[in-house]
Coordinates of C-alpha atoms and ligand atoms in Angstrom, one line a residue:
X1 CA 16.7 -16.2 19.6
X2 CA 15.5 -16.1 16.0
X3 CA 12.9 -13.3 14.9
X4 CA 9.2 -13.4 15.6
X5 CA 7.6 -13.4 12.4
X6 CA 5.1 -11.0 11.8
X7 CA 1.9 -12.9 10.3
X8 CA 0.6 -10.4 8.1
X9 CA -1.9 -12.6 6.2
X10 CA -3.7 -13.7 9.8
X11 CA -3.4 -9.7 10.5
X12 CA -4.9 -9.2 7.2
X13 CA -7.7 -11.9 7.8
X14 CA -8.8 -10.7 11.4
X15 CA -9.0 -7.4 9.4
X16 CA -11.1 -8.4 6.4
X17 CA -13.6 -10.7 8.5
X18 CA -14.4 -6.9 10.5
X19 CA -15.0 -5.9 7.8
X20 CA -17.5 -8.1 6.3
X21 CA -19.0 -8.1 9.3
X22 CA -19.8 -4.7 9.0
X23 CA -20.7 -4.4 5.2
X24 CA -23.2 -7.3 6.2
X25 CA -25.6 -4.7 7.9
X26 CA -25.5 -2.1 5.1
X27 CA -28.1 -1.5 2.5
X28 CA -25.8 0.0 0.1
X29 CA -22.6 -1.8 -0.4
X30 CA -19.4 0.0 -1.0
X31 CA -18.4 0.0 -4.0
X32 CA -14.8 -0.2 -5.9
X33 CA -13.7 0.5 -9.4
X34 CA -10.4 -1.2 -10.0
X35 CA -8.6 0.1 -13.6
X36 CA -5.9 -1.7 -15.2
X37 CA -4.3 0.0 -18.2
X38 CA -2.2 -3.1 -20.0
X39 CA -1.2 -6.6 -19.4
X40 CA 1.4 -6.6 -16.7
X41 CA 1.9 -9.4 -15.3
X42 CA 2.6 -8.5 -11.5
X43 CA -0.4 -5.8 -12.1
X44 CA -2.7 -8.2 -13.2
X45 CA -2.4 -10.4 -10.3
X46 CA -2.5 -7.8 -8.0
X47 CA -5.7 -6.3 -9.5
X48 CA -7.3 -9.7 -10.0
X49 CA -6.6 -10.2 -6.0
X50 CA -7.8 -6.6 -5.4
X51 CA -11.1 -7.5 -6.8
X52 CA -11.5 -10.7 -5.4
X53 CA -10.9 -9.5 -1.8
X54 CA -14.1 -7.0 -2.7
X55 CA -16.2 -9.9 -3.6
X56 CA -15.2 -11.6 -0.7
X57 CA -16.2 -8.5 1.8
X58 CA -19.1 -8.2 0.6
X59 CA -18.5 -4.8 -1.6
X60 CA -19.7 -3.6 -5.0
X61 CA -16.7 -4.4 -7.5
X62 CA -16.5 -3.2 -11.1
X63 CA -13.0 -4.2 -13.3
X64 CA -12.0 -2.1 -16.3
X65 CA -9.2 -4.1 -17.8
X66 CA -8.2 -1.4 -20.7
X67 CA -5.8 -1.8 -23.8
X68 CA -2.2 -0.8 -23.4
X69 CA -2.4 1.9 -26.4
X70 CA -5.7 3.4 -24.7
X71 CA -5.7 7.0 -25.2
X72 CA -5.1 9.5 -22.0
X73 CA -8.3 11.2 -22.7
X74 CA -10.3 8.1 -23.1
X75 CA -9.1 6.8 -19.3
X76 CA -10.1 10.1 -18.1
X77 CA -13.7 10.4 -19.2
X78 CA -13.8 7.1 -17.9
X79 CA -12.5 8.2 -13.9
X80 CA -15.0 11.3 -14.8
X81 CA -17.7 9.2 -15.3
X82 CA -17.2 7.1 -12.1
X83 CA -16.5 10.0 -10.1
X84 CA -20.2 11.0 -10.6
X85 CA -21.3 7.4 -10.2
X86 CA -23.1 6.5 -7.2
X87 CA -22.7 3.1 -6.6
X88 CA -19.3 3.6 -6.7
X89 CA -17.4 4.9 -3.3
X90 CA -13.9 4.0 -4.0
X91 CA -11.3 4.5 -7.5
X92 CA -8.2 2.6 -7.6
X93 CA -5.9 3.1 -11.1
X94 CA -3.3 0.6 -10.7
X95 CA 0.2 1.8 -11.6
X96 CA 2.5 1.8 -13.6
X97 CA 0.7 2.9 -16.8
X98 CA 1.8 2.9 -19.8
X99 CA 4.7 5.7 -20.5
X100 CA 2.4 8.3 -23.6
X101 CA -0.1 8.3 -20.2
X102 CA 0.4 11.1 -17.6
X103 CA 0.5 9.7 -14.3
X104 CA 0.3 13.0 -13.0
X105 CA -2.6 13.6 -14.7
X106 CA -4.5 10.5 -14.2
X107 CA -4.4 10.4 -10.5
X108 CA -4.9 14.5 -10.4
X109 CA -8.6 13.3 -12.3
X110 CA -9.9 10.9 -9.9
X111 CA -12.4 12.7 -7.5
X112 CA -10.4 13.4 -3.5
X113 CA -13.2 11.9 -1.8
X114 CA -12.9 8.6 -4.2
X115 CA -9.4 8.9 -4.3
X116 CA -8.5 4.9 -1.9
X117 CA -5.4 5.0 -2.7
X118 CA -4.4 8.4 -1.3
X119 CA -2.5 9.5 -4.4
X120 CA -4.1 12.3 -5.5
X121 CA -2.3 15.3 -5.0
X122 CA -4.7 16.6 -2.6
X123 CA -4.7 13.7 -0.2
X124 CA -1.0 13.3 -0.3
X125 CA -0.9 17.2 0.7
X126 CA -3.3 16.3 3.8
X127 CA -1.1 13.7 4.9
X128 CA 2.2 16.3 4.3
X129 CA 0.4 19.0 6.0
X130 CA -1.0 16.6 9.3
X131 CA -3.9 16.7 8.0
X132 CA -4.7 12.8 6.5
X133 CA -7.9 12.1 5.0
X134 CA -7.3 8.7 2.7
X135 CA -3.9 7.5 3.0
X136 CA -2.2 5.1 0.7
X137 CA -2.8 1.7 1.6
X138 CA 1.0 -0.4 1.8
X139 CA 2.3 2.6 4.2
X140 CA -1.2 2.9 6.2
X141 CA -0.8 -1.6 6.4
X142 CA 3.1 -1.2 7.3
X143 CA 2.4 1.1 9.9
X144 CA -0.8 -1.4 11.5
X145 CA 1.3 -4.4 11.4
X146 CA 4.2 -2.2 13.8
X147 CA 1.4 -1.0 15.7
X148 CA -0.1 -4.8 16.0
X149 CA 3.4 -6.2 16.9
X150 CA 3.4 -3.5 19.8
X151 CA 6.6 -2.1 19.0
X152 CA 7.0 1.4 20.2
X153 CA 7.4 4.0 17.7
X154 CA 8.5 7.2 18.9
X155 CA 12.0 8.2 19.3
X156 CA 13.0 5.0 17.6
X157 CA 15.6 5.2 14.4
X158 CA 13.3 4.0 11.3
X159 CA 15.2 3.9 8.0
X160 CA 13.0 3.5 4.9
X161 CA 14.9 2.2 1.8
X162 CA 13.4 3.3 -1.3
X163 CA 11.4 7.0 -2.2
X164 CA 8.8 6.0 -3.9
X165 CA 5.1 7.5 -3.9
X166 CA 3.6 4.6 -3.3
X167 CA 5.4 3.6 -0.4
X168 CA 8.9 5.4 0.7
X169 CA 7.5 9.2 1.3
X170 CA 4.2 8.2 2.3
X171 CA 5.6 5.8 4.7
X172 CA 8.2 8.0 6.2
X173 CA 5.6 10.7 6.8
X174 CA 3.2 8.4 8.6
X175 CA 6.1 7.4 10.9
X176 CA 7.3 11.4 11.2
X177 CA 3.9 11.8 12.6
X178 CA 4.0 9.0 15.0
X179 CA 7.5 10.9 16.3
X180 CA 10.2 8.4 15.3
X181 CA 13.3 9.9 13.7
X182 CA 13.4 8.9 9.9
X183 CA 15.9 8.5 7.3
X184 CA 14.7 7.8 3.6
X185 CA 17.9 5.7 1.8
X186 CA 17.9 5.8 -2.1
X187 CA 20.1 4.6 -4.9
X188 CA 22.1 7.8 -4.3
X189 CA 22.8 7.4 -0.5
X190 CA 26.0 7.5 -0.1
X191 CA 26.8 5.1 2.5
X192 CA 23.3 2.5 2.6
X193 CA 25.5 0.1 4.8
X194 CA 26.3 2.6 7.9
X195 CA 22.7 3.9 7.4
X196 CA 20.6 1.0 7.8
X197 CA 23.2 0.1 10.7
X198 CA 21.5 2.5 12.7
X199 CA 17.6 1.3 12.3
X200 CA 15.6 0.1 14.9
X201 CA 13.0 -0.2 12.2
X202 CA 14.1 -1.1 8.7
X203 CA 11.2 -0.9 6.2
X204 CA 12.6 -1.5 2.4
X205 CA 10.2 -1.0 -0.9
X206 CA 13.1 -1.5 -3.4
X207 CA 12.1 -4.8 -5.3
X208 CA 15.9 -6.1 -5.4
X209 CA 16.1 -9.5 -3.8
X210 CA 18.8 -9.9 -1.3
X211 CA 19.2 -6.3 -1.2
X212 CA 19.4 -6.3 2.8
X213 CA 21.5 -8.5 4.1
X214 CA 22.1 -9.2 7.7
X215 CA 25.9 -7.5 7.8
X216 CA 23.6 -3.9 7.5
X217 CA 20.7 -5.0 10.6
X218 CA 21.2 -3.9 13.6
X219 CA 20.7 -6.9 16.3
X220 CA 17.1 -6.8 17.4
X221 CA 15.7 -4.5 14.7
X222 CA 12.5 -4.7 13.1
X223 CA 12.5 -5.4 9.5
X224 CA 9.9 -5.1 7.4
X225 CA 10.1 -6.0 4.0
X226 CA 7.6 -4.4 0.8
X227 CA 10.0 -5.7 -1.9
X228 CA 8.7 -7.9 -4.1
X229 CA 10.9 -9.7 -6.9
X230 CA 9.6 -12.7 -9.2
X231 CA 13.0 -14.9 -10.2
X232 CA 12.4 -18.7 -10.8
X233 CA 8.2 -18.4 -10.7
X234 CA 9.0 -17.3 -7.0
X235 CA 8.4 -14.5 -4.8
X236 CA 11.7 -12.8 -3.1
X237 CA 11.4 -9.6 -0.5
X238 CA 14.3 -7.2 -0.6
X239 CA 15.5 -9.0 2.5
X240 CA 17.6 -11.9 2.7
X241 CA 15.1 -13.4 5.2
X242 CA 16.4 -16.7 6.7
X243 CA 20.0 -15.0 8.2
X244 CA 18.1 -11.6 9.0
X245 CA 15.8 -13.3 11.3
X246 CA 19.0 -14.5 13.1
X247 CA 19.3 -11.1 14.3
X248 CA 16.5 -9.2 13.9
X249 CA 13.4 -9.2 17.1
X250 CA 10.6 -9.2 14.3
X251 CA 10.3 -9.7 10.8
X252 CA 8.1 -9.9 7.7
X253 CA 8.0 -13.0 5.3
X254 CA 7.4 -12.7 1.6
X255 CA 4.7 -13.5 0.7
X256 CA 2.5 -13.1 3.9
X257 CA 3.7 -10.2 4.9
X258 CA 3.0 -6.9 3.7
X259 CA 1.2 -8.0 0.9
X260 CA -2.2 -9.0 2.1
X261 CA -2.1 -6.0 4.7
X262 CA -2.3 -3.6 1.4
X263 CA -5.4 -5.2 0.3
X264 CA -7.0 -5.1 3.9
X265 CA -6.0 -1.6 4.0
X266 CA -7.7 -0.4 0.6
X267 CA -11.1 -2.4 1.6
X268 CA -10.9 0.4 4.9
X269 CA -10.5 2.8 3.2
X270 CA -13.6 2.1 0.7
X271 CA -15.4 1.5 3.8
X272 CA -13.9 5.2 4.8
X273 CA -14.1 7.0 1.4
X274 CA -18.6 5.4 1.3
X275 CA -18.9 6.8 5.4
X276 CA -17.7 10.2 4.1
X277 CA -19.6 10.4 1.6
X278 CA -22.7 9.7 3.1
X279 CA -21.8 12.2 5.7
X280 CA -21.2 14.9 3.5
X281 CA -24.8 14.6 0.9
Ligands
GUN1 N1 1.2 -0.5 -7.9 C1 2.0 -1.0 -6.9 N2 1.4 -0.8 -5.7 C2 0.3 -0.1 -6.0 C3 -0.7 0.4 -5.1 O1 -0.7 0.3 -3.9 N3 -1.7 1.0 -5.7 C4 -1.8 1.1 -7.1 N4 -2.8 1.8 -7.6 N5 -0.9 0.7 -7.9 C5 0.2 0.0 -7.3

């Protein structure tokens, strides 16, 4: 039997329509400052869809769509001064940024409790320690669509391909926590093939079409696929979908898949980041 697919943009909907329901009822709106630094492509999609989803819910959006050669200290005073701002519960710097700006030092800037993306040092030290306050939103979205599917988690084999800190170590920490036994795959793994071989959970964040193919799936494994790769004014996963889903119990498309969860996730946690604020004044 082929592989359930795993509807992450009806997830994703369900999701969003909560949470609009929900902002509905408040006097102050949460609200989300989006910064783009430069005109790449895939990040000016994904920041133009990252506002639009605010709109949509009902939030308080603001877009700061800055010059490539901005200076470092410029694009701080700017997180500064929307760390202090009010209306504003929620910073999001998309990434990459241009290479004379410190990533580091950037994401070090915005405020903890602002911090929706998790990427501040001090939130991705929570989630280390087992501690998780904001958590970054493509793991947190991987990790609801398993727990939607109702596939168990603990004890199972997961193998994450790709170590990034976006998704890879977040992602393999969330499952750690949930008890599963985890193996993080790179472009130094020695053997990729006889490791993914063992997965009863494959997650890959690589963005290399075709990269998993369905001579490294285990039959009946769960694949879920954050890859994204533009070829031909088309969107391609990591996974070679249509002969994985021969084998596999559950799989993710691409586009529908991940995707929308990551924007479902980052509206919860503005909706987190505003309720602990209030609670803390
Ligand atoms: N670039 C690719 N994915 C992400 C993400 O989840 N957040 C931010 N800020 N930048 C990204």
């Amino acid at each position: 039997m082929p592989a359930k697919i795993i509807d992450g943009k009806a997830i994703a909907k369900k999701i969003r329509e909560k949470i609009k329901t929900e902002v509905g009822s408040m006097k102050v709106k949460p609200g989300l400052a989006v910064i783009r630094v430069g005109d790449d492509p895939a990040s000016i999609v994904y920041v133009n869809s990252k506002e639009k989803a605010c709109l949509e819910a009902g939030f308080y959006s603001e877009k700061y769509e800055l010059k490539e050669d901005i200076d470092e200290s410029d694009l701080l005073k700017l997180i500064n001064k929307l760390n202090k701002d009010k209306k504003i519960h929620g910073i999001l710097i998309q990434l990459p940024l241009p290479a004379h700006i410190s990533q580091h030092k950037v994401l070090e800037a915005v405020s903890p409790e602002k911090d929706v993306d998790g990427f501040n040092p001090v939130n991705f030290g929570r989630l280390l320690s087992g501690n998780k306050y904001l958590v970054p939103a493509t793991p947190k979205g991987v990790v609801r669509l398993l727990d939607e599917i109702g596939v168990k988690i603990a004890g199972r084999n997961v193998v994450v391909i790709g170590r990034s800190n976006i998704v890879g170590k977040p992602v393999a920490v969330l499952l750690l926590e949930r008890d599963a036994t985890v193996t993080i795959c790179h472009s130094k793994t020695k053997d990729l093939v006889e490791e993914c071989k063992k997965a009863d959970i494959l997650i890959s964040a690589v963005g290399k079409k075709g990269l998993v193919t369905k001579d490294i799936v285990k039959k009946d494994a769960v694949i879920i696929d954050v890859g994204i790769t533009k070829s031909d004014g088309k969107l391609y996963g990591d996974v070679d979908f249509d002969n994985v889903k021969k084998i596999a119990s559950w799989i993710t498309p691409v586009p529908g898949g991940v995707g929308p969860m990551t924007i479902a996730m980052l509206l919860e946690n503005t909706l987190f980041a505003k309720r602990k604020i209030e609670e803390n004044k």
